[in-house]
Coordinates of C-alpha atoms and ligand atoms in Angstrom, one line a residue:
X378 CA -84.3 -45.2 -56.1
X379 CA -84.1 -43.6 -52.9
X380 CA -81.6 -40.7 -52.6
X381 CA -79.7 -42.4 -49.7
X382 CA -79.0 -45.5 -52.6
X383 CA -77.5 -42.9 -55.2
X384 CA -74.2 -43.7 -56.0
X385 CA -71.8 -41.1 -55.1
X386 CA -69.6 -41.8 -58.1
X387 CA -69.6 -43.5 -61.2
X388 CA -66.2 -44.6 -60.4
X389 CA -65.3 -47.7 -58.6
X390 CA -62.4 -47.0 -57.1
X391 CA -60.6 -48.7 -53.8
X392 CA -57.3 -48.0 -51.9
X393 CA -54.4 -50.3 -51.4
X394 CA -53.8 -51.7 -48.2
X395 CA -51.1 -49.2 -46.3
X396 CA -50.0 -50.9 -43.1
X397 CA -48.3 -49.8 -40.4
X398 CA -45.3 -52.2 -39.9
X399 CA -45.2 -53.6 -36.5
X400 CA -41.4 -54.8 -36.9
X401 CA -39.2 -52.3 -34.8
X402 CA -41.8 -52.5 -31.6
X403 CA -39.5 -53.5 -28.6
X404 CA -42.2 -55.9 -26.8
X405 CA -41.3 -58.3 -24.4
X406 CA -42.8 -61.5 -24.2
X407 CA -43.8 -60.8 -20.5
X408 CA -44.4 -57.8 -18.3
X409 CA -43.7 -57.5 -14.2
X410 CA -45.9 -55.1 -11.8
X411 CA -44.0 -51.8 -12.0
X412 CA -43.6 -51.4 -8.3
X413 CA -40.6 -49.1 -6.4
X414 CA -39.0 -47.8 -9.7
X415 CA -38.8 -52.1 -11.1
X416 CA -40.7 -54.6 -13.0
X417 CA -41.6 -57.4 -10.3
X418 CA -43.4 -60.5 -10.3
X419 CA -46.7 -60.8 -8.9
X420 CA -46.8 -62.0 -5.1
X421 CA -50.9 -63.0 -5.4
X422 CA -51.8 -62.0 -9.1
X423 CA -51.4 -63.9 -11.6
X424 CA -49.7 -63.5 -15.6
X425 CA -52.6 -63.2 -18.4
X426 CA -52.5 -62.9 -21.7
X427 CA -53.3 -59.1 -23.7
X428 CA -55.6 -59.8 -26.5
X429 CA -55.1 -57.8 -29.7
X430 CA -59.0 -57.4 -30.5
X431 CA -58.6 -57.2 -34.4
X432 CA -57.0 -60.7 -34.7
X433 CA -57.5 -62.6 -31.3
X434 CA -54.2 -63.4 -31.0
X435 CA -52.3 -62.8 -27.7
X436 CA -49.4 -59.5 -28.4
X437 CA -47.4 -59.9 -24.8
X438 CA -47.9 -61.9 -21.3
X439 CA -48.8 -59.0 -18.5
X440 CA -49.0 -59.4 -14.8
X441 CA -51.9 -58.9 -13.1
X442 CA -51.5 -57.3 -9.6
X443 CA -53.5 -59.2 -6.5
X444 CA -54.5 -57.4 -2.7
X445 CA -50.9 -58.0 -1.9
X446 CA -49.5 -56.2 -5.1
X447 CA -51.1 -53.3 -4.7
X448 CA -50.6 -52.9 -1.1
X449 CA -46.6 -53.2 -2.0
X450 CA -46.8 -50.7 -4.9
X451 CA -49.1 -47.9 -2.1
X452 CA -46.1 -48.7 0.0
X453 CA -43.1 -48.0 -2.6
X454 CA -45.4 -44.4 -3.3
X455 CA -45.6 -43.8 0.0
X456 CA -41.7 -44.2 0.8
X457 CA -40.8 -41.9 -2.5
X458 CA -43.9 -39.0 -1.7
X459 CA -42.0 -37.0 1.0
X460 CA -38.7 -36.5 -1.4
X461 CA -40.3 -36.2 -4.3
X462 CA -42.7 -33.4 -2.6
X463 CA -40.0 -31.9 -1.1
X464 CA -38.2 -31.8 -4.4
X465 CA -38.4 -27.9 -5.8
X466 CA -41.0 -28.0 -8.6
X467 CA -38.5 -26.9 -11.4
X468 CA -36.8 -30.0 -10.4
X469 CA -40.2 -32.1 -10.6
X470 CA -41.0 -30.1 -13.8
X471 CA -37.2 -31.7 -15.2
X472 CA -38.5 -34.9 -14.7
X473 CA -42.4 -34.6 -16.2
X474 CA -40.8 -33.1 -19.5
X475 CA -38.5 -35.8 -20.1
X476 CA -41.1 -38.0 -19.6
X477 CA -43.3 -36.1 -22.6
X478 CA -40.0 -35.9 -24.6
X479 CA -39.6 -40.0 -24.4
X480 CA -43.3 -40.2 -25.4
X481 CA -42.6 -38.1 -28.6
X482 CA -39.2 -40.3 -29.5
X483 CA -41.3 -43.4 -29.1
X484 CA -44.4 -42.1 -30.3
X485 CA -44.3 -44.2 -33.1
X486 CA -44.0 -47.5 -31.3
X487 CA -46.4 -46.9 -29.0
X488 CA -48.9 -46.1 -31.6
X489 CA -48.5 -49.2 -32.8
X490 CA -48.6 -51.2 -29.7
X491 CA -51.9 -49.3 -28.7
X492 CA -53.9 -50.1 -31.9
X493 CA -52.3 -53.4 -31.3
X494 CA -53.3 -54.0 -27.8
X495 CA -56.6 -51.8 -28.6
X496 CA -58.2 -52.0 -31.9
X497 CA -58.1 -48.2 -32.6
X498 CA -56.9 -47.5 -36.4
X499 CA -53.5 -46.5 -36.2
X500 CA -53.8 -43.2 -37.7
X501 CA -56.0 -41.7 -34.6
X502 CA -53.4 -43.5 -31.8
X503 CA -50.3 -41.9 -34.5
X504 CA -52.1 -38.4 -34.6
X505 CA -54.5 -38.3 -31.5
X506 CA -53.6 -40.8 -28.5
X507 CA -49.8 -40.1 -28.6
X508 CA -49.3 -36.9 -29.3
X509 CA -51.6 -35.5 -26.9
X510 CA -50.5 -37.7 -23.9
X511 CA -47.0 -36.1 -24.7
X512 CA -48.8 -32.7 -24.4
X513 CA -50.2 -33.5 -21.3
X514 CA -47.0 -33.8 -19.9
X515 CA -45.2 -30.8 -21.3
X516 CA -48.0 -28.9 -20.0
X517 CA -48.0 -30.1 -16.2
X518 CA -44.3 -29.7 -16.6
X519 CA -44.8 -26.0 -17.1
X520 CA -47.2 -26.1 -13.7
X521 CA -44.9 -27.6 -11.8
X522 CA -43.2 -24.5 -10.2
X523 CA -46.3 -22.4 -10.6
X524 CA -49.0 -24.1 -8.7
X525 CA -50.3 -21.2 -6.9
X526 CA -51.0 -19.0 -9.8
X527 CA -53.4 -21.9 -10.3
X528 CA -55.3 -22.2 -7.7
X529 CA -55.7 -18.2 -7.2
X530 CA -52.1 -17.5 -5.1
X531 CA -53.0 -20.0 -1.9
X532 CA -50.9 -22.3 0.0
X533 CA -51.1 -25.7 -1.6
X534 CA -50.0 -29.5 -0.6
X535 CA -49.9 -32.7 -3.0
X536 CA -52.4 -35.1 -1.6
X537 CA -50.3 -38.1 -0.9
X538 CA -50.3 -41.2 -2.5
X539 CA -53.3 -41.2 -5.0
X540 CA -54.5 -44.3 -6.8
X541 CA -55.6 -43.9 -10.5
X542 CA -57.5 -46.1 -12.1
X543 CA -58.2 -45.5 -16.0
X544 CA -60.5 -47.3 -19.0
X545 CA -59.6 -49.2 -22.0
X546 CA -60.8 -46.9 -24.6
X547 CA -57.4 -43.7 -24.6
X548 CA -55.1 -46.1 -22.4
X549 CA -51.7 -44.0 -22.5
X550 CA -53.5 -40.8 -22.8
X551 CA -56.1 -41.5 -19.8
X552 CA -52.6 -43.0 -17.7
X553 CA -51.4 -39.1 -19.2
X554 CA -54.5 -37.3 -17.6
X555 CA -54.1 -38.7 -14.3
X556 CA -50.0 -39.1 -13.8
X557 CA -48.9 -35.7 -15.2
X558 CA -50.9 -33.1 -13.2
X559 CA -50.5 -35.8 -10.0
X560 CA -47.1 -35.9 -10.7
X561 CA -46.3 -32.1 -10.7
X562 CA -48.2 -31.6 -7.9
X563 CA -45.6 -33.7 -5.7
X564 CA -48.1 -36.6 -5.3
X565 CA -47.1 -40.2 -6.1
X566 CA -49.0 -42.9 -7.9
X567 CA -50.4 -46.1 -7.9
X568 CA -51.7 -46.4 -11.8
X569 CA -54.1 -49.1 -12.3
X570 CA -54.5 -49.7 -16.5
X571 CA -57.6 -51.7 -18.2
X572 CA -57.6 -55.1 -18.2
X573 CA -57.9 -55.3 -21.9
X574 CA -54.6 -52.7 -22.3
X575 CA -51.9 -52.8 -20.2
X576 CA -49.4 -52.2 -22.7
X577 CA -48.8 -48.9 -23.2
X578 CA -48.6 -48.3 -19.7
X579 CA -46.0 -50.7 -19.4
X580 CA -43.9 -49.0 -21.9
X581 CA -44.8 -45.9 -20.0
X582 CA -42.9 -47.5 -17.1
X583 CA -39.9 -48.3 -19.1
X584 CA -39.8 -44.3 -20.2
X585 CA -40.2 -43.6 -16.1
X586 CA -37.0 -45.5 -15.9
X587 CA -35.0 -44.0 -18.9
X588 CA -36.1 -40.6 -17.3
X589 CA -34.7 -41.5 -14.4
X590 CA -37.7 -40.8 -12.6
X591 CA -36.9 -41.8 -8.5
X592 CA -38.4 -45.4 -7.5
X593 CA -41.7 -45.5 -6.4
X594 CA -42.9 -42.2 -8.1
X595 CA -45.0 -44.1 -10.4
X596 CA -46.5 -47.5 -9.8
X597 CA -48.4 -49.6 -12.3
X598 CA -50.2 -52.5 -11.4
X599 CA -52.4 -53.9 -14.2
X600 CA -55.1 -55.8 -13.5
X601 CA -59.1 -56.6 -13.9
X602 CA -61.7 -55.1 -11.6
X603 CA -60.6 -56.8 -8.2
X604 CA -57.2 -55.2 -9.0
X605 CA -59.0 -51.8 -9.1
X606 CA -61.1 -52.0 -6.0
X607 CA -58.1 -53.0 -4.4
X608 CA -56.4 -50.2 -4.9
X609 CA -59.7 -47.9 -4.2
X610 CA -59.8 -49.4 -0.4
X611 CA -55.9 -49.6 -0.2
X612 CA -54.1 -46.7 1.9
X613 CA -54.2 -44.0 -0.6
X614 CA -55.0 -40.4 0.2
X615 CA -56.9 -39.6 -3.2
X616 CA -58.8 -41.7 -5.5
X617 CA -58.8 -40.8 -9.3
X618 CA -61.1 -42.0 -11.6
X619 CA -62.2 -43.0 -14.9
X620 CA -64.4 -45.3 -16.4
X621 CA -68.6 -46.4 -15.7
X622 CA -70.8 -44.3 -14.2
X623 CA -71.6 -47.9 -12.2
X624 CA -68.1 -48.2 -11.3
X625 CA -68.0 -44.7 -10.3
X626 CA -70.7 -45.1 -7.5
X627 CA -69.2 -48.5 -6.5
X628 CA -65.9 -46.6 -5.5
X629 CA -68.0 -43.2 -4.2
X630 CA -69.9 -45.9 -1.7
X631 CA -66.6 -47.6 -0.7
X632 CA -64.9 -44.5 -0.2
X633 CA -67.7 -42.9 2.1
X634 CA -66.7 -41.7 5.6
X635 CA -62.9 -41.8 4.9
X636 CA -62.0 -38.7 4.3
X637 CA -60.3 -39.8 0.9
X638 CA -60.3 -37.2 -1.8
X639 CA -61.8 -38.2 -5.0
X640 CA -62.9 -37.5 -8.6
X641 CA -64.7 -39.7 -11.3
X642 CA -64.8 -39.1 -14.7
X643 CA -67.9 -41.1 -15.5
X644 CA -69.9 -42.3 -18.6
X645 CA -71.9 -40.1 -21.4
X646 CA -74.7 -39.7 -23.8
X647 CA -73.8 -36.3 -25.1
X648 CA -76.5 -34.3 -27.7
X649 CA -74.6 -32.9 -31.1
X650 CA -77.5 -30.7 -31.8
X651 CA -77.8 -29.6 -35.2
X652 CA -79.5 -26.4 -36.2
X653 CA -81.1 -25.4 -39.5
X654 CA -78.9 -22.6 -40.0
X655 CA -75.9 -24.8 -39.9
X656 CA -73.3 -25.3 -42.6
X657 CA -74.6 -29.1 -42.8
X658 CA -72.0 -30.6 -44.9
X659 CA -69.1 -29.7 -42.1
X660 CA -71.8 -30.6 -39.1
X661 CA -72.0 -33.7 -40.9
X662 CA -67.6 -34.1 -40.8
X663 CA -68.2 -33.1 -37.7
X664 CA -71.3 -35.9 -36.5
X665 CA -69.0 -38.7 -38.1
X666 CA -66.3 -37.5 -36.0
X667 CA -68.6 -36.8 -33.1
X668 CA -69.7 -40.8 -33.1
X669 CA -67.0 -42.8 -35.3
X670 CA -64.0 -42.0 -33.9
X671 CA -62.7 -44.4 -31.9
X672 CA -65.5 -46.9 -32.7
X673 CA -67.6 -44.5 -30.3
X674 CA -65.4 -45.8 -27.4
X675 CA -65.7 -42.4 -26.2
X676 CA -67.1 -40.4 -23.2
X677 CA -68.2 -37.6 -24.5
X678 CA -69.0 -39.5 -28.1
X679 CA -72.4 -37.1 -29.7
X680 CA -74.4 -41.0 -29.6
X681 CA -77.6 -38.7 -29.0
X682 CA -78.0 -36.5 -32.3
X683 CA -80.2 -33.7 -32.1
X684 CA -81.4 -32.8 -35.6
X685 CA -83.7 -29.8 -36.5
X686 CA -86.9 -31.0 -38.1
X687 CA -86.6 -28.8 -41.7
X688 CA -82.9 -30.3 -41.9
X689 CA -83.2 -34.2 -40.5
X690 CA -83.9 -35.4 -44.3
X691 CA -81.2 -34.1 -45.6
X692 CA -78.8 -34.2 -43.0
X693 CA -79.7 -37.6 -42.4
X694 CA -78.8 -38.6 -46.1
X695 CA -75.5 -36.7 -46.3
X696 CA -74.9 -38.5 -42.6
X697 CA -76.2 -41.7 -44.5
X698 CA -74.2 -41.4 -47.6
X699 CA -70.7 -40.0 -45.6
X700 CA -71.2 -43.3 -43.7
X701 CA -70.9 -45.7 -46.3
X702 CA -67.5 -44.5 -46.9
X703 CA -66.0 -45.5 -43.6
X704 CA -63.4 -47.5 -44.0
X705 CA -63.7 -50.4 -41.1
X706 CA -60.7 -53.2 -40.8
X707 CA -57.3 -53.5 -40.0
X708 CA -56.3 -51.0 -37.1
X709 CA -53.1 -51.1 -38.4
X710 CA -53.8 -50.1 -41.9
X711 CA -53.1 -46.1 -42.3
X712 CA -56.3 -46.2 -44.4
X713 CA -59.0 -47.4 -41.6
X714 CA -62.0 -45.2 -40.3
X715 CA -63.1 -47.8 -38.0
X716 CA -61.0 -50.1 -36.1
X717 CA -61.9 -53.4 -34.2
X718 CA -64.4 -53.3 -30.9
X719 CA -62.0 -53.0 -27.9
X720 CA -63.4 -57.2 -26.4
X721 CA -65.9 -59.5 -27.0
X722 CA -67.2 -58.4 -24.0
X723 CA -68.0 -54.8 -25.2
X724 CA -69.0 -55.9 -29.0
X725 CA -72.3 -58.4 -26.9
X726 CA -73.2 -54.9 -24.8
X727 CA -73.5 -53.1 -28.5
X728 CA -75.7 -56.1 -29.8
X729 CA -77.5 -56.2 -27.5
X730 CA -78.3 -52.8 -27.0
X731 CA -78.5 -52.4 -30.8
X732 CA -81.4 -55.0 -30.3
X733 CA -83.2 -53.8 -28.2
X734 CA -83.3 -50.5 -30.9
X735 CA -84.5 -52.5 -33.2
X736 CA -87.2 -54.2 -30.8
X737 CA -88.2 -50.8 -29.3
X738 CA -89.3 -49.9 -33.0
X739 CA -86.4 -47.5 -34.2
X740 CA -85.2 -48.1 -37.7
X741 CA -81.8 -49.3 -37.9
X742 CA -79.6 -49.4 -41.1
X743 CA -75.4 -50.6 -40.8
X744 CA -73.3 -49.9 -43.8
X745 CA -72.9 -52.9 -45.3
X746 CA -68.8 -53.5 -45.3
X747 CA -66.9 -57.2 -45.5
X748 CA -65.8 -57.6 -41.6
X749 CA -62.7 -60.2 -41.4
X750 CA -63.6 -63.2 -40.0
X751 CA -61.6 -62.8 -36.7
X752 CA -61.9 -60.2 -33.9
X753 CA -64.3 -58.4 -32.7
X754 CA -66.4 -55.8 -35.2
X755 CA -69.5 -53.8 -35.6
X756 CA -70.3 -51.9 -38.6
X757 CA -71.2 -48.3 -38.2
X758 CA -74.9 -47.8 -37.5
X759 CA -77.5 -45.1 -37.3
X760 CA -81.2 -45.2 -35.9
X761 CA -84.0 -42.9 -37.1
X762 CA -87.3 -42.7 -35.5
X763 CA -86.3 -43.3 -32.2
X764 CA -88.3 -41.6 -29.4
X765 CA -86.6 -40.2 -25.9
X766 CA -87.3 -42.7 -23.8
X767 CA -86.0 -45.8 -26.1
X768 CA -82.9 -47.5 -24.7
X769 CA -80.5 -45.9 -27.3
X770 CA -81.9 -42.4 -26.5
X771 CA -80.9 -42.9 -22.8
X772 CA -78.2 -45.7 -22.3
X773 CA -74.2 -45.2 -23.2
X774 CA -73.8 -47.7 -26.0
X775 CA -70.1 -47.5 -25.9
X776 CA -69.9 -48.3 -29.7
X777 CA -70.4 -47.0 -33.2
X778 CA -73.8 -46.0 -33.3
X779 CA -75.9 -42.8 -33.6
X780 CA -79.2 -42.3 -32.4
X781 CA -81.1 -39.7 -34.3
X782 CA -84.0 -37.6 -32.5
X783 CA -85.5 -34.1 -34.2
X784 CA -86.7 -30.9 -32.3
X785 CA -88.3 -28.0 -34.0
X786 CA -87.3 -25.2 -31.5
X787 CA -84.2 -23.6 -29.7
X788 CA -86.2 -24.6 -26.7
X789 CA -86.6 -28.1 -27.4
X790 CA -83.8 -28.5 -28.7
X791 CA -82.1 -27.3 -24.9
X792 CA -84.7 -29.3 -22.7
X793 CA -84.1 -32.6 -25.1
X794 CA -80.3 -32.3 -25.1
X795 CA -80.5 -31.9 -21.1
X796 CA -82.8 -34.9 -20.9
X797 CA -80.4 -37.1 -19.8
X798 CA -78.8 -38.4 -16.1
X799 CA -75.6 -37.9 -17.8
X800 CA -73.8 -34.3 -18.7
X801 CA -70.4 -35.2 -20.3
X802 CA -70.2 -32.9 -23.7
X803 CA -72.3 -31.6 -26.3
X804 CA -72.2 -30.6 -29.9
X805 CA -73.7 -27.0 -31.1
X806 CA -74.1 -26.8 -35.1
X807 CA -75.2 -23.5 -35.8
X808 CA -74.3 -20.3 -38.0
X809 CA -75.5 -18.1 -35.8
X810 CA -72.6 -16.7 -32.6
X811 CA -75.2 -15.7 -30.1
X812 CA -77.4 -19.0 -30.7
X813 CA -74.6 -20.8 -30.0
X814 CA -73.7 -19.1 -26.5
X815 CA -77.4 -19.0 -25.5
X816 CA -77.3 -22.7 -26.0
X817 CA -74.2 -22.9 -24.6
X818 CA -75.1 -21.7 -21.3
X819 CA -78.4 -23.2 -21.0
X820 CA -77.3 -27.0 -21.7
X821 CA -75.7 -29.0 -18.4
X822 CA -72.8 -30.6 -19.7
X823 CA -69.1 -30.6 -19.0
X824 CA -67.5 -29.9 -22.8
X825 CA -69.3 -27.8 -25.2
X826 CA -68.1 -27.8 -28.9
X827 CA -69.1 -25.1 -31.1
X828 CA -69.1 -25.9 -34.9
X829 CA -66.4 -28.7 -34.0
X830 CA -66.7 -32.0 -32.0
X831 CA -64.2 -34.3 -30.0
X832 CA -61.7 -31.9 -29.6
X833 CA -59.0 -32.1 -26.8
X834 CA -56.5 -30.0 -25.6
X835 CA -54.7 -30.2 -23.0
X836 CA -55.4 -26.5 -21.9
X837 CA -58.7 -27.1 -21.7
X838 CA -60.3 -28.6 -18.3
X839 CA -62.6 -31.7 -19.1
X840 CA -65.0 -33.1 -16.8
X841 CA -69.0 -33.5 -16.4
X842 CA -72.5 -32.6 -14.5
X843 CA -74.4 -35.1 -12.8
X844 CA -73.8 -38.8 -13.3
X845 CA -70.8 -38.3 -15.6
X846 CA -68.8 -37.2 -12.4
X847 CA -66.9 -34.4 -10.6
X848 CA -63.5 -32.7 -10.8
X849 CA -62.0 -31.6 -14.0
X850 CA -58.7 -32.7 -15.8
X851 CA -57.0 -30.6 -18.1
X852 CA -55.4 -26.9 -17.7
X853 CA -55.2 -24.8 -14.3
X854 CA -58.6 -26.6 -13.0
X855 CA -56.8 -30.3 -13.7
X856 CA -54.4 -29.3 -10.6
X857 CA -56.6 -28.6 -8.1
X858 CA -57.8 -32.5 -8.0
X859 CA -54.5 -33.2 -6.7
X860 CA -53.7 -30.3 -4.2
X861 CA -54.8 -29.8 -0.7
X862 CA -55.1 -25.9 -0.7
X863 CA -55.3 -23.3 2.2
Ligands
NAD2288 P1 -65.3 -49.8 -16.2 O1 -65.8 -48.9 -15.2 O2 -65.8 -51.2 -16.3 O3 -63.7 -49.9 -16.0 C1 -62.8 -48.8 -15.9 C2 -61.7 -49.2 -15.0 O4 -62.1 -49.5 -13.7 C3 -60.9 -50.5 -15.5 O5 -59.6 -50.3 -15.3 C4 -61.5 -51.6 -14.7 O6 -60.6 -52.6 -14.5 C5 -61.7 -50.8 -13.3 N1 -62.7 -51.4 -12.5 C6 -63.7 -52.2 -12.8 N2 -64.5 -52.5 -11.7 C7 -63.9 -51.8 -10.7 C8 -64.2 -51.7 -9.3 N3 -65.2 -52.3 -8.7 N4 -63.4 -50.9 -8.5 C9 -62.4 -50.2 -9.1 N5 -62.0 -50.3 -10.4 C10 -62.8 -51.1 -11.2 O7 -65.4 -49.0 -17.6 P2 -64.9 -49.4 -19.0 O8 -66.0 -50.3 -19.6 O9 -63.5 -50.0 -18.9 O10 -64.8 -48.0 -19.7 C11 -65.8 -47.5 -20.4 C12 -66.5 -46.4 -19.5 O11 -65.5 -45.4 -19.2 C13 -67.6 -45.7 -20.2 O12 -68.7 -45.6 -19.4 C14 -67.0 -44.4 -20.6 O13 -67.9 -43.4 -20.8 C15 -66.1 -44.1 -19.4 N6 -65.1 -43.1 -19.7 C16 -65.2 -41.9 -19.2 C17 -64.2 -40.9 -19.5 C18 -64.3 -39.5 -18.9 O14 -63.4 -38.8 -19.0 N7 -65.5 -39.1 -18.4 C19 -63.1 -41.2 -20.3 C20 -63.1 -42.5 -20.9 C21 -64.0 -43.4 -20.5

């Protein structure tokens, strides 16, 4: 019997099911466009249906915003971004910590509704998504009257109106990236949420309202694609954001010539590079984390894993073994790993890019784990024996899957991790300080982790190198995206 088949225990042992109740969420059947400070109907969008991905069922109706929409919410911005500019920024600060403060006393609701609306397992939106979009907005409270000590004692200006437009895979805490720094900087926003999750925006724009937040501050138009180049080419004076590196250059080309500021936080295929001298059985916490979390609907997820050749047996079985234990099923279930695949849509790019794996000549193996019967799933996954140039050594799969490559030196290691068009994040596994900072400063990405992976802080600027985008969020450097500075 091969090692990876050992048994890990003699015991068979399972959990009982622990779910989350959904009972006390507040939903309404249908949601408005959040334009000028109230929920509105649509004047050319139309009201669909949000899918929750783990059961296929619709959770609420949501409006989706058309041309006309989004022109009316720039204009509600517009009309609110000289007062709320002019406003002193202890007073804007008032505002952007109440908001953070209603995150924390509905934290638990809107945990619910995002695993709901999402497919994430309920204990990463309870302890991850939630808490830290409430950090995000204490901390840009505490900038708000101190916004030249970030940027180095200059004269600053909020841009204007800026139009945000965020992905599907951290929905409140990517709306919490983008609105609290804008916000504090005494710019107003048109928000633009994924397609697939509105919802926790929405309720985002109900806590705007108990804050008492002044009309037309923030906007929030849901809405597909169309919705979001609308509000790209629509009269905004900064464009922020996040999702596909294709996407991303879409928007760069549209917005060419105008003089409209911008940054894109773009896709990812970001090396966790594993050294000998690692403690393996934490790098190997810290690869599961590094690919699993979320499903691998992450940026900066470590998809491409960097293994040294004397380790990559062992690792690989302790990687192997670990995996079997996920625990993949009912996001709302307190006991899940591995939540549903955000759409349908997303689960056929992992096939199919899990095929071509396979075809390429990589060996594939997926835990073997009952998937329910509705929704959207894909088991967690790793390849071996794939070479650089295969498809799942190069492309952003987007999904729960690890693709395994070896080195032998320091050296290889570096020019392997860096051979990629993107530069998002990177893992270092090693026992060794100095290895790690050589490493550190030799690899081109955004986010380096040390001993650790997927980490966030609000503190902490985030942002990438080449085709994962420009500008950071996060920290001191997260303001300057959203000031004009002399
Ligand atoms: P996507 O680019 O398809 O969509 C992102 C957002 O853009 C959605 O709201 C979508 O409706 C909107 N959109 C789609 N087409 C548009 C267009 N032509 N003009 C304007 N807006 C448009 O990406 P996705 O599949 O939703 O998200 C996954 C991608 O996001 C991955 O590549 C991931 O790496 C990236 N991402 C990056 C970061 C980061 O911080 N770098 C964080 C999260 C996700």
């Amino acid at each position: 019997m091969a090692a990876t088949d050992t048994p890990r225990t003699r015991i068979t042992w399972d959990y009982a099911p622990a779910p989350e109740s959904p009972d006390h969420v507040r939903l309404r059947d249908s949601y408005g466009l959040f334009i000028g400070g109230a929920f509105v109907d649509p004047r050319d969008g139309q009201r669909v249906p949000s899918i929750n991905p783990a059961t296929e069922e619709p959770v609420a109706e949501v409006a989706f915003g058309g041309a006309q929409d989004v022109a009316a919410a720039v204009e509600a911005a517009r009309a609110a971004q000289p007062r709320w500019a002019a406003l002193p920024g202890r007073e804007r600060a008032k505002y952007v910590f109440r908001i953070a403060r209603l995150i924390q006393e509905r934290a638990r609701e809107l945990a619910i509704v995002e695993s709901l609306d999402g497919g994430k397992p309920i204990r990463e939106s309870r302890d991850v998504d939630i808490p830290l979009a409430a950090a995000h907005f204490f901390h840009y409270a505490g900038w708000a009257d101190k916004l030249r000590y970030g940027v180095a004692g200059r004269e600053t200006a909020p841009y204007g109106v800026v139009g945000q437009v965020v992905p599907w895979n951290f929905p409140l805490l990517m709306a919490a990236w983008k609105l609290a720094p804008a916000l504090a900087c005494g710019n107003t926003s048109v928000l633009k949420p994924a397609e697939t999750t509105p919802l926790t925006a929405l309720l985002l724009a109900e806590i705007c309202q108990e804050a008492e937040l002044p009309d037309g501050v923030v906007n929030i138009v849901p809405g597909d694609g169309t919705t979001g180049a609308a509000v790209v080419r629509s009269d905004v004076d900064k464009v922020a954001f996040t999702g596909s590196t294709a996407v991303g250059k879409d928007i760069q080309a549209a917005l060419a010539g105008r003089g409209v500021g911008l940054t894109l936080e773009l896709g990812g295929k970001s090396a966790n590079v594993i050294f000998e001298d690692a403690a393996l059985d934490q790098a190997v916490e810290g690869i599961v984390q590094g690919i699993f979390f979320n499903q691998g609907h992450v940026c900066c997820a470590g998809s491409r894993l960097l293994i040294q050749e004397s380790v990559a047996d062992e690792v690989t079985a302790k990687l192997w073994d670990r995996m079997r234990l996920l625990r993949v099923g009912d996001p709302l279930d307190k006991n899940t790993d591995v939540g549903a695949i955000n759409s349908a849509e997303q689960l056929e790019r992992i096939e199919a890019l899990v095929e071509a794996g396979v075809e390429e000549g990589a060996v594939r193996r997926s835990v073997a784990c009952d998937l329910p019967e509705r929704g959207w799933w894909f088991a967690p996954t790793i390849f071996t024996e794939v070479a650089p140039a295969h498809r799942i050594a190069v492309e952003e799969i987007f999904g729960p899957v690890v693709s395994v490559l070896t080195f032998r030196t320091q050296a290889e290691a570096i020019e392997n991790a860096n051979n990629s068009r993107y530069g998002l994040a990177a893992g270092i596994w090693t026992d060794k300080g100095s290895k790690a900072f050589e490493v550190a400063r030799a690899l081109k990405a955004g986010v380096i982790w040390q001993n650790t992976y997927n980490k966030f802080d609000p503190t902490a600027a985030f942002g990438g190198y080449k085709e994962s985008g420009f500008g950071r969020e996060g920290g001191a450097a997260g303001l300057r995206p959203y000031l004009r500075v002399s």
